[in-house]
Amino acid sequence: MRSPLSTLPKAELHIHIEGSLEPEMMVALAQRNGIALPYDSVEAVRAAYQFENLQSFLDLYYAGAQVLQTEQDFYDLTWAYLQKCAAQHVRHTEIFFDPQTHSDRGILFEVFHSGITQALKDAKTQLGVSSALILCFLRHLSAEAAMATLEQALPYRDSIIAVGLDSSELGHPPSKFQAVFDRARAEGFLTVAHAGEEGPPDYIWEAIRLLKVSRIDHGVRCVEDPALVEYLVEHQIPLTVCPLSNIKLCVFDTMAQHNLKHLMDLGLCVTVNSDDPAYFGGYLAENFASVESALELSPEQLVQLAKNSFRASFLSPAEQQPYVEELETYN
Ligand code: ADE
Ligand code: ZN
């Protein structure tokens, strides 16, 4: 008998570890570290999560991240997310972290890096969840600050597979970071970038042509440029789409209006991801369930999305193959 679709093996390729900070942990870490929060309960934190755009979310997200102080805090944060992965059949995850959110508060690279990577190692042995780490530059800060962050990361390069670009998109095009990404590639890092979440298709072109990205994070606005869609299809450049995020940040008004199914029908390599699950109402399984019901996806389309998640990952083709074969048994 065929297994239920809820057990599909999946990879997650777009998750900001700081965005997995649940209100319960935020309040507990604030207490542990003697930090005052502008909320008097877990419920009040959750009630504040009403956003009208990306910036209104980022303001709360950066404020929330301030409770993260010690190596143990970063371990606990990462471990909680990885336990969710194990429970939701996420077998592999490629995790973003934002060094500048922490180093600009005086937290040493060594502190957050050790906490995160120790949890990743434990997840491999204790939960059977594999992972990779992607360092994101905050694009609202300067290119010089990004370059300094890259230099801080060089001693840790064996544990970081790629660099990415996140934070406020509008007004901060990929071209601003061309020199940093040139250097990162010369140092052996792969590249990805958020583009076409709120920003125009030209930012996606820049990410491809100037930053030479392997994947586009979000990318949903590509449909506004038919030549871009054609290019993305021809080169099968993956889009790491984040459905619940896009609704919470008002990129689409309702899930029924989300263009994920349309993107798949156009022949694009689309993956489903959670982005900032603690802020947007769900982890990977909830994102799958939401698009399945709102867009009436077929079982074949769900299996396709799961296959895409491994094919678009930084796992080697040989590492991807067993997952793809396992997914074939669902068809
Ligand atoms: N940082 C965390 N989540 C983000 C998102 N959805 N877009 C840009 N930067 C982010
Ligand atoms: Zn993101």
Coordinates of C-alpha atoms and ligand atoms in Angstrom, one line a residue:
M1 CA 0.0 0.0 0.0
R2 CA 1.2 3.5 -0.8
S3 CA 2.3 5.6 2.2
P4 CA 0.3 8.7 3.1
L5 CA 1.5 11.9 1.5
S6 CA 2.1 13.4 5.0
T7 CA 5.2 11.2 5.2
L8 CA 6.8 12.5 2.0
P9 CA 10.5 12.9 2.6
K10 CA 11.4 16.6 2.1
A11 CA 14.3 19.0 2.1
E12 CA 13.9 22.6 3.3
L13 CA 16.1 25.2 1.5
H14 CA 14.8 28.5 2.8
I15 CA 14.7 28.9 6.6
H16 CA 16.2 31.7 8.6
I17 CA 17.2 30.1 11.9
E18 CA 16.4 33.4 13.8
G19 CA 12.9 33.1 12.3
S20 CA 12.3 29.8 14.1
L21 CA 12.4 31.6 17.5
E22 CA 9.0 30.7 18.9
P23 CA 7.4 33.2 21.3
E24 CA 7.7 30.6 24.2
M25 CA 11.5 30.4 23.7
M26 CA 11.7 34.2 23.2
V27 CA 10.2 34.8 26.6
A28 CA 12.2 32.0 28.3
L29 CA 15.5 33.3 26.8
A30 CA 14.7 36.9 27.8
Q31 CA 14.2 35.7 31.4
R32 CA 17.3 33.5 31.3
N33 CA 19.4 36.4 30.0
G34 CA 17.8 39.2 32.0
I35 CA 16.5 41.0 28.9
A36 CA 13.4 43.2 29.0
L37 CA 10.9 42.5 26.3
P38 CA 8.2 45.0 25.3
Y39 CA 5.5 42.2 25.9
D40 CA 4.2 40.8 29.1
S41 CA 3.2 37.4 27.9
V42 CA 3.7 34.8 25.2
E43 CA 0.2 35.6 23.9
A44 CA 1.1 39.3 23.6
V45 CA 4.2 38.4 21.6
R46 CA 2.1 36.2 19.2
A47 CA -0.6 38.9 19.0
A48 CA 2.0 41.4 17.7
Y49 CA 2.6 39.3 14.6
Q50 CA 0.4 41.2 12.2
F51 CA 2.5 42.5 9.3
E52 CA 1.7 44.7 6.4
N53 CA 4.9 44.2 4.5
L54 CA 8.5 42.8 4.8
Q55 CA 9.8 45.8 6.7
S56 CA 7.1 45.6 9.4
F57 CA 8.1 42.0 10.0
L58 CA 11.9 42.6 10.0
D59 CA 11.5 45.3 12.7
L60 CA 10.0 42.7 15.1
Y61 CA 12.3 39.9 13.9
Y62 CA 15.5 41.9 14.7
A63 CA 14.1 43.0 18.0
G64 CA 13.2 39.3 18.9
A65 CA 16.7 38.1 18.0
Q66 CA 18.2 40.2 20.8
V67 CA 17.3 37.5 23.4
L68 CA 19.9 35.2 21.7
Q69 CA 23.0 35.8 23.7
T70 CA 25.0 32.6 24.5
E71 CA 26.2 29.5 22.6
Q72 CA 23.5 27.5 24.5
D73 CA 20.8 29.9 23.3
F74 CA 21.8 29.3 19.7
Y75 CA 22.1 25.6 20.3
D76 CA 18.6 25.5 21.8
L77 CA 17.1 27.5 19.0
T78 CA 18.6 25.3 16.3
W79 CA 17.9 22.1 18.1
A80 CA 14.2 23.0 18.5
Y81 CA 13.9 23.6 14.7
L82 CA 15.7 20.4 13.9
Q83 CA 13.3 18.4 16.1
K84 CA 10.5 19.9 14.1
C85 CA 12.2 18.8 10.9
A86 CA 12.5 15.2 12.2
A87 CA 8.8 15.2 13.2
Q88 CA 7.8 16.5 9.7
H89 CA 9.9 14.1 7.6
V90 CA 12.3 16.9 6.6
R91 CA 15.4 14.8 6.0
H92 CA 17.7 17.6 4.9
T93 CA 17.7 21.3 5.6
E94 CA 19.8 24.2 4.4
I95 CA 19.7 26.9 7.0
F96 CA 20.3 30.7 6.7
F97 CA 21.9 32.5 9.6
D98 CA 22.4 36.3 9.9
P99 CA 25.9 37.0 11.5
Q100 CA 25.4 40.8 11.5
T101 CA 22.2 40.6 13.6
H102 CA 24.4 39.2 16.3
S103 CA 27.9 40.6 15.8
D104 CA 26.5 44.1 15.6
R105 CA 25.3 43.5 19.2
G106 CA 28.7 42.4 20.3
I107 CA 28.1 38.6 20.1
L108 CA 31.2 36.9 18.8
F109 CA 31.0 34.8 15.5
E110 CA 32.5 31.9 17.5
V111 CA 29.5 32.0 19.9
F112 CA 26.6 31.7 17.4
H113 CA 28.5 29.6 15.0
S114 CA 29.4 27.0 17.7
G115 CA 25.9 26.8 19.1
I116 CA 24.3 26.4 15.6
T117 CA 26.9 23.9 14.3
Q118 CA 26.8 21.7 17.4
A119 CA 23.1 21.3 17.1
L120 CA 23.5 20.5 13.4
K121 CA 26.0 17.7 14.2
D122 CA 23.7 16.3 16.9
A123 CA 20.8 16.3 14.5
K124 CA 22.7 14.2 12.0
T125 CA 23.6 11.5 14.6
Q126 CA 20.5 11.6 16.8
L127 CA 17.7 12.6 14.4
G128 CA 19.0 11.5 11.0
V129 CA 18.5 15.1 9.7
S130 CA 21.4 16.3 7.5
S131 CA 22.1 20.0 6.9
A132 CA 24.1 22.8 5.3
L133 CA 24.6 26.3 6.5
I134 CA 24.2 29.5 4.4
L135 CA 25.6 32.8 5.7
C136 CA 23.3 35.7 4.8
F137 CA 24.4 39.4 4.4
L138 CA 21.9 42.0 5.6
R139 CA 21.3 44.1 2.5
H140 CA 20.1 47.2 4.3
L141 CA 23.7 47.5 5.7
S142 CA 26.7 48.5 3.6
A143 CA 28.7 46.4 1.1
E144 CA 31.7 47.2 3.2
A145 CA 30.0 45.7 6.3
A146 CA 29.1 42.6 4.2
M147 CA 32.8 42.2 3.1
A148 CA 33.9 42.5 6.8
T149 CA 31.4 39.8 7.7
L150 CA 32.7 37.5 4.9
E151 CA 36.2 38.0 6.2
Q152 CA 35.1 37.0 9.8
A153 CA 33.6 33.9 8.3
L154 CA 36.7 32.7 6.5
P155 CA 38.1 30.6 9.4
Y156 CA 34.7 28.8 9.5
R157 CA 34.4 28.2 5.8
D158 CA 34.4 24.4 5.9
S159 CA 31.1 24.5 7.8
I160 CA 29.4 27.1 5.5
I161 CA 28.4 26.0 2.0
A162 CA 27.1 29.3 0.6
V163 CA 26.4 32.9 1.1
G164 CA 23.1 34.6 0.6
L165 CA 21.4 38.0 0.7
D166 CA 18.4 38.9 2.9
S167 CA 16.6 41.7 4.8
S168 CA 15.0 44.8 3.2
E169 CA 14.9 44.2 -0.5
L170 CA 13.5 47.4 -2.0
G171 CA 16.2 50.0 -2.6
H172 CA 19.0 47.4 -2.0
P173 CA 19.6 45.6 -5.4
P174 CA 21.9 42.7 -5.7
S175 CA 24.3 44.9 -7.7
K176 CA 25.2 46.6 -4.4
F177 CA 26.9 43.3 -3.3
Q178 CA 28.6 42.3 -6.5
A179 CA 32.2 42.7 -5.2
V180 CA 31.4 40.7 -2.0
F181 CA 29.8 37.9 -3.9
D182 CA 32.8 37.9 -6.3
R183 CA 35.1 37.4 -3.3
A184 CA 32.8 34.8 -1.8
R185 CA 32.9 32.7 -4.9
A186 CA 36.6 33.1 -5.2
E187 CA 36.9 31.8 -1.6
G188 CA 34.8 28.7 -2.7
F189 CA 31.3 29.6 -1.5
L190 CA 28.2 28.9 -3.5
T191 CA 25.7 31.8 -3.8
V192 CA 22.0 32.4 -3.4
A193 CA 20.0 35.6 -2.9
H194 CA 16.5 36.8 -1.9
A195 CA 15.1 38.5 -5.0
G196 CA 11.6 39.1 -6.4
E197 CA 9.9 38.8 -3.0
E198 CA 8.9 42.5 -3.0
G199 CA 11.5 43.6 -5.5
P200 CA 11.2 43.7 -9.3
P201 CA 12.2 41.1 -11.8
D202 CA 15.4 43.1 -12.5
Y203 CA 16.7 42.2 -9.1
I204 CA 16.3 38.5 -10.1
W205 CA 18.3 39.2 -13.3
E206 CA 21.0 40.9 -11.3
A207 CA 21.2 38.0 -8.8
I208 CA 21.7 35.6 -11.7
R209 CA 24.0 37.7 -13.8
L210 CA 26.0 39.6 -11.2
L211 CA 25.9 37.3 -8.1
K212 CA 25.8 34.1 -10.2
V213 CA 23.4 32.4 -7.8
S214 CA 22.5 28.7 -7.8
R215 CA 19.0 29.5 -6.5
I216 CA 16.6 32.4 -6.2
D217 CA 15.0 32.8 -2.8
H218 CA 11.3 33.7 -3.3
G219 CA 11.4 34.9 -6.9
V220 CA 7.6 35.0 -7.2
R221 CA 7.6 38.3 -9.1
C222 CA 9.5 36.6 -12.0
V223 CA 6.1 36.2 -13.8
E224 CA 6.1 39.9 -14.6
D225 CA 9.0 39.3 -17.1
P226 CA 8.3 36.5 -19.7
A227 CA 12.0 36.5 -20.9
L228 CA 13.1 35.9 -17.3
V229 CA 10.6 33.1 -16.8
E230 CA 11.9 31.5 -20.1
Y231 CA 15.5 31.8 -18.7
L232 CA 14.6 30.3 -15.3
V233 CA 12.8 27.4 -17.0
E234 CA 15.6 26.8 -19.5
H235 CA 18.3 26.7 -16.8
Q236 CA 16.0 25.2 -14.2
I237 CA 17.2 27.8 -11.6
P238 CA 15.2 26.8 -8.5
L239 CA 12.9 29.2 -6.7
T240 CA 12.6 28.7 -3.0
V241 CA 9.0 29.8 -2.5
C242 CA 7.6 30.5 0.9
P243 CA 3.8 30.4 0.8
L244 CA 2.8 31.2 4.4
S245 CA 5.4 34.0 4.5
N246 CA 4.0 35.5 1.3
I247 CA 0.5 35.7 2.8
K248 CA 1.7 37.1 6.2
L249 CA 3.8 39.7 4.4
C250 CA 1.0 40.6 2.0
V251 CA 2.8 39.6 -1.2
F252 CA -0.5 37.8 -2.0
D253 CA -3.8 38.6 -0.4
T254 CA -4.9 35.0 0.1
M255 CA -3.4 31.6 -0.4
A256 CA -5.9 30.9 -3.2
Q257 CA -4.3 33.8 -5.1
H258 CA -0.7 32.5 -4.6
N259 CA 1.1 31.8 -7.9
L260 CA 3.0 28.7 -6.8
K261 CA 0.8 26.4 -9.0
H262 CA 1.1 28.7 -11.9
L263 CA 4.9 28.8 -11.5
M264 CA 4.9 24.9 -11.6
D265 CA 2.7 24.9 -14.7
L266 CA 5.2 27.2 -16.4
G267 CA 7.8 24.6 -15.9
L268 CA 9.8 26.3 -13.2
C269 CA 11.7 24.3 -10.5
V270 CA 9.7 25.4 -7.5
T271 CA 10.3 24.4 -3.9
V272 CA 8.1 25.0 -0.8
N273 CA 9.7 26.4 2.3
S274 CA 8.9 28.0 5.7
D275 CA 11.1 31.2 5.7
D276 CA 10.5 32.3 9.3
P277 CA 8.1 29.6 10.7
A278 CA 7.7 31.0 14.2
Y279 CA 6.4 34.3 12.7
F280 CA 4.4 33.1 9.8
G281 CA 2.2 30.3 11.3
G282 CA 3.9 27.1 10.3
Y283 CA 6.8 24.9 9.5
L284 CA 7.3 22.9 6.3
A285 CA 4.4 20.5 6.7
E286 CA 2.0 23.4 7.4
N287 CA 3.2 25.2 4.2
F288 CA 2.6 22.0 2.2
A289 CA -0.8 21.5 3.7
S290 CA -1.8 25.1 3.0
V291 CA -0.9 25.1 -0.7
E292 CA -2.3 21.6 -1.1
S293 CA -5.8 22.7 0.0
A294 CA -5.9 26.4 -1.2
L295 CA -4.5 25.6 -4.7
E296 CA -5.9 22.1 -5.0
L297 CA -2.6 20.5 -5.7
S298 CA -2.7 16.9 -6.9
P299 CA -0.7 14.1 -5.2
E300 CA 1.6 14.1 -8.2
Q301 CA 2.3 17.8 -7.8
L302 CA 3.1 17.4 -4.1
V303 CA 5.5 14.6 -4.9
Q304 CA 7.0 16.9 -7.6
L305 CA 7.6 19.6 -5.0
A306 CA 9.3 17.2 -2.7
K307 CA 11.5 15.9 -5.5
N308 CA 12.4 19.5 -6.5
S309 CA 13.4 20.2 -2.9
F310 CA 16.2 17.5 -3.1
R311 CA 17.1 18.3 -6.8
A312 CA 17.5 22.0 -5.9
S313 CA 19.5 21.3 -2.7
F314 CA 23.3 21.4 -2.4
L315 CA 23.4 17.7 -1.8
S316 CA 25.5 15.9 -4.4
P317 CA 23.5 14.0 -7.1
A318 CA 24.5 10.7 -5.5
E319 CA 23.2 12.0 -2.1
Q320 CA 19.9 13.2 -3.7
Q321 CA 19.3 9.9 -5.6
P322 CA 17.9 7.8 -2.7
Y323 CA 15.4 10.5 -1.8
V324 CA 14.2 10.8 -5.4
E325 CA 13.9 7.0 -5.6
E326 CA 11.9 6.9 -2.4
L327 CA 9.6 9.6 -3.8
E328 CA 9.1 7.6 -7.0
T329 CA 7.3 5.0 -4.8
Y330 CA 4.6 7.6 -4.0
N331 CA 3.6 7.9 -7.7
Ligands
ADE1 N1 15.0 37.8 6.7 C1 14.2 36.9 7.3 N2 13.1 36.6 6.6 C2 13.3 37.3 5.4 C3 12.5 37.5 4.3 N3 11.4 36.8 4.1 N4 12.9 38.3 3.3 C4 14.0 39.0 3.5 N5 14.8 38.9 4.6 C5 14.4 38.1 5.6
ZN2 ZN 13.8 34.5 3.6

